PDB file of C-alpha atoms in Angstrom:
ATOM      1  CA  GLY A   1      -5.859   6.600 -15.135  1.00 86.00           C
ATOM      2  CA  ASP A   2      -4.665   6.024 -11.848  1.00 90.00           C
ATOM      3  CA  SER A   3      -0.717   5.276 -11.454  1.00 94.00           C
ATOM      4  CA  VAL A   4       2.322   5.143  -8.690  1.00 96.00           C
ATOM      5  CA  THR A   5       5.599   6.250  -9.374  1.00 96.00           C
ATOM      6  CA  GLN A   6       8.308   4.975  -6.829  1.00 95.00           C
ATOM      7  CA  MET A   7      12.094   5.630  -6.826  1.00 88.00           C
ATOM      8  CA  GLU A   8      14.466   3.528  -8.786  1.00 83.00           C
ATOM      9  CA  GLY A   9      16.892   0.913  -7.050  1.00 85.00           C
ATOM     10  CA  PRO A  10      18.750  -0.677  -6.217  1.00 94.00           C
ATOM     11  CA  VAL A  11      19.426   0.938  -3.095  1.00 96.00           C
ATOM     12  CA  THR A  12      22.399  -0.338  -0.970  1.00 97.00           C
ATOM     13  CA  LEU A  13      22.763   0.395   2.738  1.00 97.00           C
ATOM     14  CA  SER A  14      24.908  -0.023   5.634  1.00 97.00           C
ATOM     15  CA  GLU A  15      23.167  -1.984   8.781  1.00 97.00           C
ATOM     16  CA  GLU A  16      21.640   0.367  11.002  1.00 96.00           C
ATOM     17  CA  ALA A  17      21.446   3.316   8.310  1.00 97.00           C
ATOM     18  CA  PHE A  18      18.362   5.195   7.768  1.00 97.00           C
ATOM     19  CA  LEU A  19      16.090   4.240   5.043  1.00 97.00           C
ATOM     20  CA  THR A  20      13.928   6.151   2.819  1.00 97.00           C
ATOM     21  CA  ILE A  21      11.876   5.203  -0.396  1.00 97.00           C
ATOM     22  CA  ASN A  22      10.000   7.435  -2.077  1.00 97.00           C
ATOM     23  CA  CYS A  23       6.443   7.000  -3.471  1.00 98.00           C
ATOM     24  CA  THR A  24       4.159   9.281  -5.317  1.00 97.00           C
ATOM     25  CA  TYR A  25       0.829   8.369  -6.831  1.00 96.00           C
ATOM     26  CA  THR A  26      -1.938  10.038  -9.085  1.00 95.00           C
ATOM     27  CA  ALA A  27      -5.239   9.044  -8.720  1.00 92.00           C
ATOM     28  CA  THR A  28      -9.063  10.435  -8.572  1.00 86.00           C
ATOM     29  CA  GLY A  29     -10.532  10.935  -5.218  1.00 84.00           C
ATOM     30  CA  TYR A  30      -8.912   9.412  -2.256  1.00 87.00           C
ATOM     31  CA  PRO A  31      -7.210   5.995  -2.939  1.00 92.00           C
ATOM     32  CA  SER A  32      -5.773   3.515  -0.229  1.00 92.00           C
ATOM     33  CA  LEU A  33      -1.963   3.325   0.176  1.00 95.00           C
ATOM     34  CA  PHE A  34      -0.143   0.266   0.858  1.00 96.00           C
ATOM     35  CA  TRP A  35       3.381  -1.128   1.111  1.00 97.00           C
ATOM     36  CA  TYR A  36       4.212  -4.601   0.102  1.00 97.00           C
ATOM     37  CA  VAL A  37       7.544  -6.417   0.592  1.00 97.00           C
ATOM     38  CA  GLN A  38       8.903  -9.129  -1.491  1.00 94.00           C
ATOM     39  CA  TYR A  39      11.796 -11.470  -0.333  1.00 92.00           C
ATOM     40  CA  PRO A  40      13.843 -13.389  -2.824  1.00 86.00           C
ATOM     41  CA  GLY A  41      11.561 -16.382  -4.186  1.00 81.00           C
ATOM     42  CA  GLU A  42       8.215 -15.360  -2.276  1.00 84.00           C
ATOM     43  CA  GLY A  43       5.235 -13.856  -2.801  1.00 86.00           C
ATOM     44  CA  LEU A  44       3.897 -10.328  -1.701  1.00 92.00           C
ATOM     45  CA  GLN A  45       3.406  -9.272   2.050  1.00 94.00           C
ATOM     46  CA  LEU A  46       1.512  -6.587   3.156  1.00 95.00           C
ATOM     47  CA  LEU A  47       3.832  -4.183   4.858  1.00 97.00           C
ATOM     48  CA  LEU A  48       1.565  -1.691   6.159  1.00 96.00           C
ATOM     49  CA  LYS A  49      -1.096   0.779   4.733  1.00 95.00           C
ATOM     50  CA  ALA A  50      -2.921   3.881   5.175  1.00 94.00           C
ATOM     51  CA  THR A  51      -6.661   4.744   4.104  1.00 91.00           C
ATOM     52  CA  LYS A  52      -7.171   8.385   4.481  1.00 90.00           C
ATOM     53  CA  ALA A  53      -5.186  11.669   4.366  1.00 92.00           C
ATOM     54  CA  ASP A  54      -2.433  12.075   7.472  1.00 94.00           C
ATOM     55  CA  ASP A  55      -2.866   8.584   8.523  1.00 94.00           C
ATOM     56  CA  LYS A  56       0.477   6.544   9.368  1.00 96.00           C
ATOM     57  CA  GLY A  57       0.872   3.234   8.566  1.00 96.00           C
ATOM     58  CA  SER A  58       3.577   1.354  10.475  1.00 97.00           C
ATOM     59  CA  ASN A  59       4.779  -2.390  10.854  1.00 96.00           C
ATOM     60  CA  LYS A  60       8.389  -3.512  12.185  1.00 95.00           C
ATOM     61  CA  GLY A  61       9.894  -0.541  12.402  1.00 97.00           C
ATOM     62  CA  PHE A  62       8.769   0.634   9.031  1.00 98.00           C
ATOM     63  CA  GLU A  63       6.674   3.680   8.572  1.00 98.00           C
ATOM     64  CA  ALA A  64       4.516   5.829   5.806  1.00 98.00           C
ATOM     65  CA  THR A  65       2.331   8.723   6.089  1.00 98.00           C
ATOM     66  CA  TYR A  66      -0.329   9.584   3.520  1.00 97.00           C
ATOM     67  CA  ARG A  67       0.321  12.958   2.272  1.00 96.00           C
ATOM     68  CA  LYS A  68      -2.583  14.127   0.189  1.00 94.00           C
ATOM     69  CA  GLU A  69      -0.945  17.507  -0.611  1.00 94.00           C
ATOM     70  CA  THR A  70       2.088  16.214  -1.849  1.00 95.00           C
ATOM     71  CA  THR A  71       0.147  12.939  -3.160  1.00 96.00           C
ATOM     72  CA  SER A  72       3.270  10.831  -1.710  1.00 97.00           C
ATOM     73  CA  PHE A  73       3.774   8.085   0.858  1.00 98.00           C
ATOM     74  CA  HIS A  74       7.249   7.649   1.300  1.00 98.00           C
ATOM     75  CA  LEU A  75       8.653   4.457   3.141  1.00 98.00           C
ATOM     76  CA  GLU A  76      10.791   4.930   6.180  1.00 98.00           C
ATOM     77  CA  LYS A  77      12.681   3.073   8.562  1.00 98.00           C
ATOM     78  CA  GLY A  78      15.222   4.439  11.088  1.00 96.00           C
ATOM     79  CA  SER A  79      17.807   1.734  11.233  1.00 96.00           C
ATOM     80  CA  VAL A  80      17.665  -1.123   8.781  1.00 97.00           C
ATOM     81  CA  GLN A  81      18.948  -4.632   9.021  1.00 97.00           C
ATOM     82  CA  VAL A  82      20.339  -7.185   6.782  1.00 96.00           C
ATOM     83  CA  SER A  83      17.149  -9.176   7.158  1.00 95.00           C
ATOM     84  CA  ASP A  84      15.222  -6.109   5.597  1.00 97.00           C
ATOM     85  CA  SER A  85      16.933  -6.781   2.290  1.00 96.00           C
ATOM     86  CA  ALA A  86      13.943  -7.428  -0.337  1.00 96.00           C
ATOM     87  CA  VAL A  87      11.888  -5.753  -2.959  1.00 96.00           C
ATOM     88  CA  TYR A  88       9.502  -2.759  -1.767  1.00 97.00           C
ATOM     89  CA  PHE A  89       6.035  -2.158  -3.623  1.00 97.00           C
ATOM     90  CA  CYS A  90       4.110   0.946  -3.151  1.00 97.00           C
ATOM     91  CA  ALA A  91       0.673   0.617  -4.321  1.00 96.00           C
ATOM     92  CA  LEU A  92      -2.792   2.139  -4.260  1.00 94.00           C
ATOM     93  CA  SER A  93      -6.137   0.809  -4.465  1.00 91.00           C
ATOM     94  CA  GLY A  94      -8.564   3.586  -6.006  1.00 86.00           C
ATOM     95  CA  LYS A  95     -12.223   4.167  -5.574  1.00 79.00           C
ATOM     96  CA  GLY A  96     -14.249   1.768  -7.454  1.00 78.00           C
ATOM     97  CA  SER A  97     -11.410  -0.863  -7.604  1.00 78.00           C
ATOM     98  CA  GLN A  98     -13.008  -3.488  -5.288  1.00 79.00           C
ATOM     99  CA  GLY A  99      -9.352  -3.713  -3.539  1.00 82.00           C
ATOM    100  CA  ASN A 100      -7.457  -4.351  -6.560  1.00 89.00           C
ATOM    101  CA  LEU A 101      -4.289  -2.936  -6.574  1.00 93.00           C
ATOM    102  CA  ILE A 102      -1.991  -0.695  -9.208  1.00 95.00           C
ATOM    103  CA  PHE A 103       1.722  -1.234  -8.205  1.00 96.00           C
ATOM    104  CA  GLY A 104       4.901   0.759  -8.784  1.00 96.00           C
ATOM    105  CA  LYS A 105       7.980  -1.019 -10.050  1.00 95.00           C
ATOM    106  CA  GLY A 106       9.396  -1.842  -7.125  1.00 96.00           C
ATOM    107  CA  THR A 107      12.621  -0.883  -5.083  1.00 96.00           C
ATOM    108  CA  LYS A 108      15.389  -3.160  -4.548  1.00 96.00           C
ATOM    109  CA  LEU A 109      16.879  -2.922  -1.122  1.00 97.00           C
ATOM    110  CA  SER A 110      20.168  -4.544  -0.254  1.00 97.00           C
ATOM    111  CA  VAL A 111      21.598  -4.050   3.153  1.00 97.00           C
ATOM    112  CA  LYS A 112      25.015  -4.936   3.880  1.00 96.00           C
ATOM    113  CA  PRO A 113      26.672  -5.843   7.472  1.00 94.00           C
TER     114      PRO A 113
ATOM    115  CA  ASP B   1      -5.021 -20.715   9.596  1.00 62.00           C
ATOM    116  CA  ALA B   2      -3.887 -21.582   5.825  1.00 73.00           C
ATOM    117  CA  GLY B   3      -2.755 -18.637   3.880  1.00 91.00           C
ATOM    118  CA  VAL B   4      -3.387 -18.250   0.221  1.00 95.00           C
ATOM    119  CA  THR B   5      -1.920 -21.326  -1.747  1.00 95.00           C
ATOM    120  CA  GLN B   6      -0.958 -21.819  -5.453  1.00 97.00           C
ATOM    121  CA  SER B   7      -0.039 -24.405  -7.209  1.00 96.00           C
ATOM    122  CA  PRO B   8       2.015 -25.544  -9.050  1.00 97.00           C
ATOM    123  CA  THR B   9       5.088 -23.556  -7.969  1.00 95.00           C
ATOM    124  CA  HIS B  10       7.065 -23.634 -11.377  1.00 96.00           C
ATOM    125  CA  LEU B  11       5.629 -24.526 -15.010  1.00 96.00           C
ATOM    126  CA  ILE B  12       7.370 -24.803 -18.145  1.00 97.00           C
ATOM    127  CA  LYS B  13       5.202 -24.729 -21.137  1.00 97.00           C
ATOM    128  CA  THR B  14       6.378 -24.033 -25.166  1.00 97.00           C
ATOM    129  CA  ARG B  15       4.415 -21.792 -27.442  1.00 97.00           C
ATOM    130  CA  GLY B  16       0.902 -22.178 -28.222  1.00 97.00           C
ATOM    131  CA  GLN B  17       0.191 -24.409 -25.353  1.00 98.00           C
ATOM    132  CA  GLN B  18      -2.250 -23.810 -22.749  1.00 98.00           C
ATOM    133  CA  VAL B  19      -2.000 -23.738 -19.137  1.00 98.00           C
ATOM    134  CA  THR B  20      -3.842 -23.690 -15.754  1.00 98.00           C
ATOM    135  CA  LEU B  21      -2.840 -22.273 -12.557  1.00 98.00           C
ATOM    136  CA  ARG B  22      -4.780 -22.653  -9.475  1.00 98.00           C
ATOM    137  CA  CYS B  23      -5.591 -20.582  -6.255  1.00 98.00           C
ATOM    138  CA  SER B  24      -7.030 -21.258  -2.974  1.00 97.00           C
ATOM    139  CA  PRO B  25      -7.996 -18.200  -1.062  1.00 96.00           C
ATOM    140  CA  LYS B  26      -6.880 -17.319   2.447  1.00 93.00           C
ATOM    141  CA  SER B  27      -9.565 -18.840   5.219  1.00 92.00           C
ATOM    142  CA  GLY B  28     -12.829 -16.675   5.300  1.00 89.00           C
ATOM    143  CA  HIS B  29     -11.950 -14.881   2.015  1.00 91.00           C
ATOM    144  CA  ASP B  30     -14.382 -14.845  -0.763  1.00 92.00           C
ATOM    145  CA  THR B  31     -12.644 -13.115  -3.505  1.00 93.00           C
ATOM    146  CA  VAL B  32      -9.821 -14.094  -5.812  1.00 96.00           C
ATOM    147  CA  SER B  33      -7.486 -11.632  -8.138  1.00 96.00           C
ATOM    148  CA  TRP B  34      -4.976 -12.499 -10.108  1.00 98.00           C
ATOM    149  CA  TYR B  35      -1.824 -10.494 -11.410  1.00 97.00           C
ATOM    150  CA  GLN B  36       1.048 -11.197 -13.602  1.00 97.00           C
ATOM    151  CA  GLN B  37       4.665 -10.180 -12.451  1.00 94.00           C
ATOM    152  CA  ALA B  38       6.896  -9.755 -15.367  1.00 94.00           C
ATOM    153  CA  LEU B  39      11.122 -10.022 -14.233  1.00 91.00           C
ATOM    154  CA  GLY B  40      12.033  -6.632 -12.601  1.00 88.00           C
ATOM    155  CA  GLN B  41       8.605  -5.042 -12.365  1.00 91.00           C
ATOM    156  CA  GLY B  42       5.633  -4.641 -10.313  1.00 93.00           C
ATOM    157  CA  PRO B  43       2.371  -6.875 -10.523  1.00 95.00           C
ATOM    158  CA  GLN B  44      -0.070  -5.915 -12.905  1.00 96.00           C
ATOM    159  CA  PHE B  45      -3.863  -6.854 -12.318  1.00 96.00           C
ATOM    160  CA  ILE B  46      -5.220  -9.229 -14.445  1.00 97.00           C
ATOM    161  CA  PHE B  47      -8.706  -9.709 -13.393  1.00 96.00           C
ATOM    162  CA  GLN B  48     -11.128 -10.419 -10.186  1.00 95.00           C
ATOM    163  CA  TYR B  49     -13.434 -13.214  -9.399  1.00 95.00           C
ATOM    164  CA  TYR B  50     -16.594 -12.833  -6.630  1.00 92.00           C
ATOM    165  CA  GLU B  51     -19.494 -15.239  -6.478  1.00 91.00           C
ATOM    166  CA  GLU B  52     -18.205 -17.107  -9.263  1.00 94.00           C
ATOM    167  CA  GLU B  53     -18.204 -14.490 -11.812  1.00 94.00           C
ATOM    168  CA  GLU B  54     -15.372 -12.000 -13.091  1.00 94.00           C
ATOM    169  CA  ARG B  55     -16.166  -8.860 -11.504  1.00 92.00           C
ATOM    170  CA  GLN B  56     -13.133  -6.507 -12.937  1.00 92.00           C
ATOM    171  CA  ARG B  57     -10.681  -7.074 -15.555  1.00 95.00           C
ATOM    172  CA  GLY B  58      -7.261  -4.993 -16.345  1.00 93.00           C
ATOM    173  CA  ASN B  59      -5.904  -4.659 -19.844  1.00 94.00           C
ATOM    174  CA  PHE B  60      -5.223  -8.391 -20.797  1.00 96.00           C
ATOM    175  CA  PRO B  61      -6.387 -10.502 -23.880  1.00 96.00           C
ATOM    176  CA  ASP B  62      -8.995 -12.764 -23.857  1.00 96.00           C
ATOM    177  CA  ARG B  63      -6.378 -15.577 -24.133  1.00 97.00           C
ATOM    178  CA  PHE B  64      -6.408 -15.013 -20.236  1.00 98.00           C
ATOM    179  CA  SER B  65      -9.554 -16.432 -18.800  1.00 97.00           C
ATOM    180  CA  GLY B  66     -10.475 -17.637 -15.253  1.00 97.00           C
ATOM    181  CA  HIS B  67     -12.999 -19.393 -13.060  1.00 97.00           C
ATOM    182  CA  GLN B  68     -13.979 -19.470  -9.363  1.00 97.00           C
ATOM    183  CA  PHE B  69     -15.708 -22.514  -7.859  1.00 97.00           C
ATOM    184  CA  PRO B  70     -18.285 -22.541  -5.087  1.00 96.00           C
ATOM    185  CA  ASN B  71     -15.635 -23.140  -2.538  1.00 94.00           C
ATOM    186  CA  TYR B  72     -13.994 -19.627  -3.758  1.00 95.00           C
ATOM    187  CA  SER B  73     -11.093 -21.130  -5.033  1.00 97.00           C
ATOM    188  CA  SER B  74      -9.911 -20.103  -8.366  1.00 98.00           C
ATOM    189  CA  GLU B  75      -7.949 -21.020 -11.851  1.00 98.00           C
ATOM    190  CA  LEU B  76      -6.419 -18.803 -14.582  1.00 98.00           C
ATOM    191  CA  ASN B  77      -5.977 -20.120 -17.802  1.00 98.00           C
ATOM    192  CA  VAL B  78      -4.057 -18.785 -20.481  1.00 98.00           C
ATOM    193  CA  ASN B  79      -4.073 -20.103 -24.111  1.00 97.00           C
ATOM    194  CA  ALA B  80      -2.105 -20.072 -27.485  1.00 97.00           C
ATOM    195  CA  LEU B  81       0.823 -19.208 -24.842  1.00 98.00           C
ATOM    196  CA  LEU B  82       3.597 -16.482 -26.065  1.00 97.00           C
ATOM    197  CA  LEU B  83       6.955 -16.048 -25.124  1.00 97.00           C
ATOM    198  CA  GLY B  84       5.976 -12.921 -23.139  1.00 96.00           C
ATOM    199  CA  ASP B  85       3.651 -14.743 -20.948  1.00 98.00           C
ATOM    200  CA  SER B  86       6.539 -15.771 -18.893  1.00 98.00           C
ATOM    201  CA  ALA B  87       6.082 -14.345 -15.382  1.00 97.00           C
ATOM    202  CA  LEU B  88       5.148 -14.699 -12.102  1.00 95.00           C
ATOM    203  CA  TYR B  89       1.360 -15.249 -11.614  1.00 97.00           C
ATOM    204  CA  LEU B  90       0.288 -14.408  -8.225  1.00 96.00           C
ATOM    205  CA  CYS B  91      -3.074 -14.904  -6.325  1.00 97.00           C
ATOM    206  CA  ALA B  92      -4.650 -12.554  -4.272  1.00 96.00           C
ATOM    207  CA  SER B  93      -7.657 -13.281  -1.793  1.00 94.00           C
ATOM    208  CA  SER B  94      -9.491 -11.004   0.166  1.00 91.00           C
ATOM    209  CA  LEU B  95     -12.950 -10.168   1.708  1.00 88.00           C
ATOM    210  CA  LEU B  96     -15.335  -8.020  -0.329  1.00 80.00           C
ATOM    211  CA  GLY B  97     -17.106  -5.407   1.513  1.00 64.00           C
ATOM    212  CA  ARG B  98     -17.994  -1.888   2.209  1.00 55.00           C
ATOM    213  CA  ARG B  99     -15.217  -1.393   4.506  1.00 57.00           C
ATOM    214  CA  ALA B 100     -11.997  -0.449   3.228  1.00 49.00           C
ATOM    215  CA  ALA B 101     -10.146  -2.795   5.637  1.00 55.00           C
ATOM    216  CA  LYS B 102     -12.102  -5.728   4.335  1.00 56.00           C
ATOM    217  CA  ASN B 103     -10.537  -5.199   0.689  1.00 72.00           C
ATOM    218  CA  ILE B 104      -6.775  -5.757   1.529  1.00 85.00           C
ATOM    219  CA  GLN B 105      -5.289  -8.404  -0.560  1.00 91.00           C
ATOM    220  CA  TYR B 106      -3.132 -10.994   0.932  1.00 92.00           C
ATOM    221  CA  PHE B 107      -0.917 -12.752  -1.672  1.00 94.00           C
ATOM    222  CA  GLY B 108       0.048 -16.315  -2.474  1.00 95.00           C
ATOM    223  CA  ALA B 109       3.903 -17.078  -3.384  1.00 93.00           C
ATOM    224  CA  GLY B 110       3.168 -17.493  -6.835  1.00 95.00           C
ATOM    225  CA  THR B 111       3.371 -20.005  -9.757  1.00 96.00           C
ATOM    226  CA  ARG B 112       6.411 -19.304 -11.758  1.00 96.00           C
ATOM    227  CA  LEU B 113       5.568 -19.885 -15.750  1.00 98.00           C
ATOM    228  CA  SER B 114       8.457 -20.283 -18.437  1.00 97.00           C
ATOM    229  CA  VAL B 115       7.113 -20.476 -21.809  1.00 97.00           C
ATOM    230  CA  LEU B 116      10.130 -21.885 -24.242  1.00 96.00           C
TER     231      LEU B 116
END
């Protein structure tokens, strides 16, 4: 079945450092791909999405490119801030899923001043 | 524009009891999905309701049931609670349609259920 694998955390960075969180997926057909963020004590917020190969999703300085050839959707940000500290989830919505999501286990990011 | 709202925020139950969680979807949305998020894990899909019917279901036992009302709000019921049911229960709403963009799910803040 469909699945998502993302890099294990926690990830600790200094403010203004470059961020990469790796995400790879297994799916039949062409799923839609998402990054959600969860701040402490809160639900999930959609960060960005891509619905077809080579699409680049971007929001709040974060970017991810849908790579069909490597089945990847890595999250990047050029300069992280303390306020970016959260748990990041990679997810996919497969064909026939009616938008229902399969999530990775999450990667906790801590940014130190 | 109200987002997805869930109630209650926190709930404590004992083993064997039954619980009902509630969700109001984002304005304009007609579909509600429920997820269970165990501590330190990603959310897992429980089921989805559209037009007051269960449309899709994940790998959860029949103890988990739901309902959708004509105003699109939804309830999640869990019977015969087990310690392992302790988790954050998330509700997500969307607008079901042919275009992929309409299937984007927006999440509520969740209900934290503790089973003692």
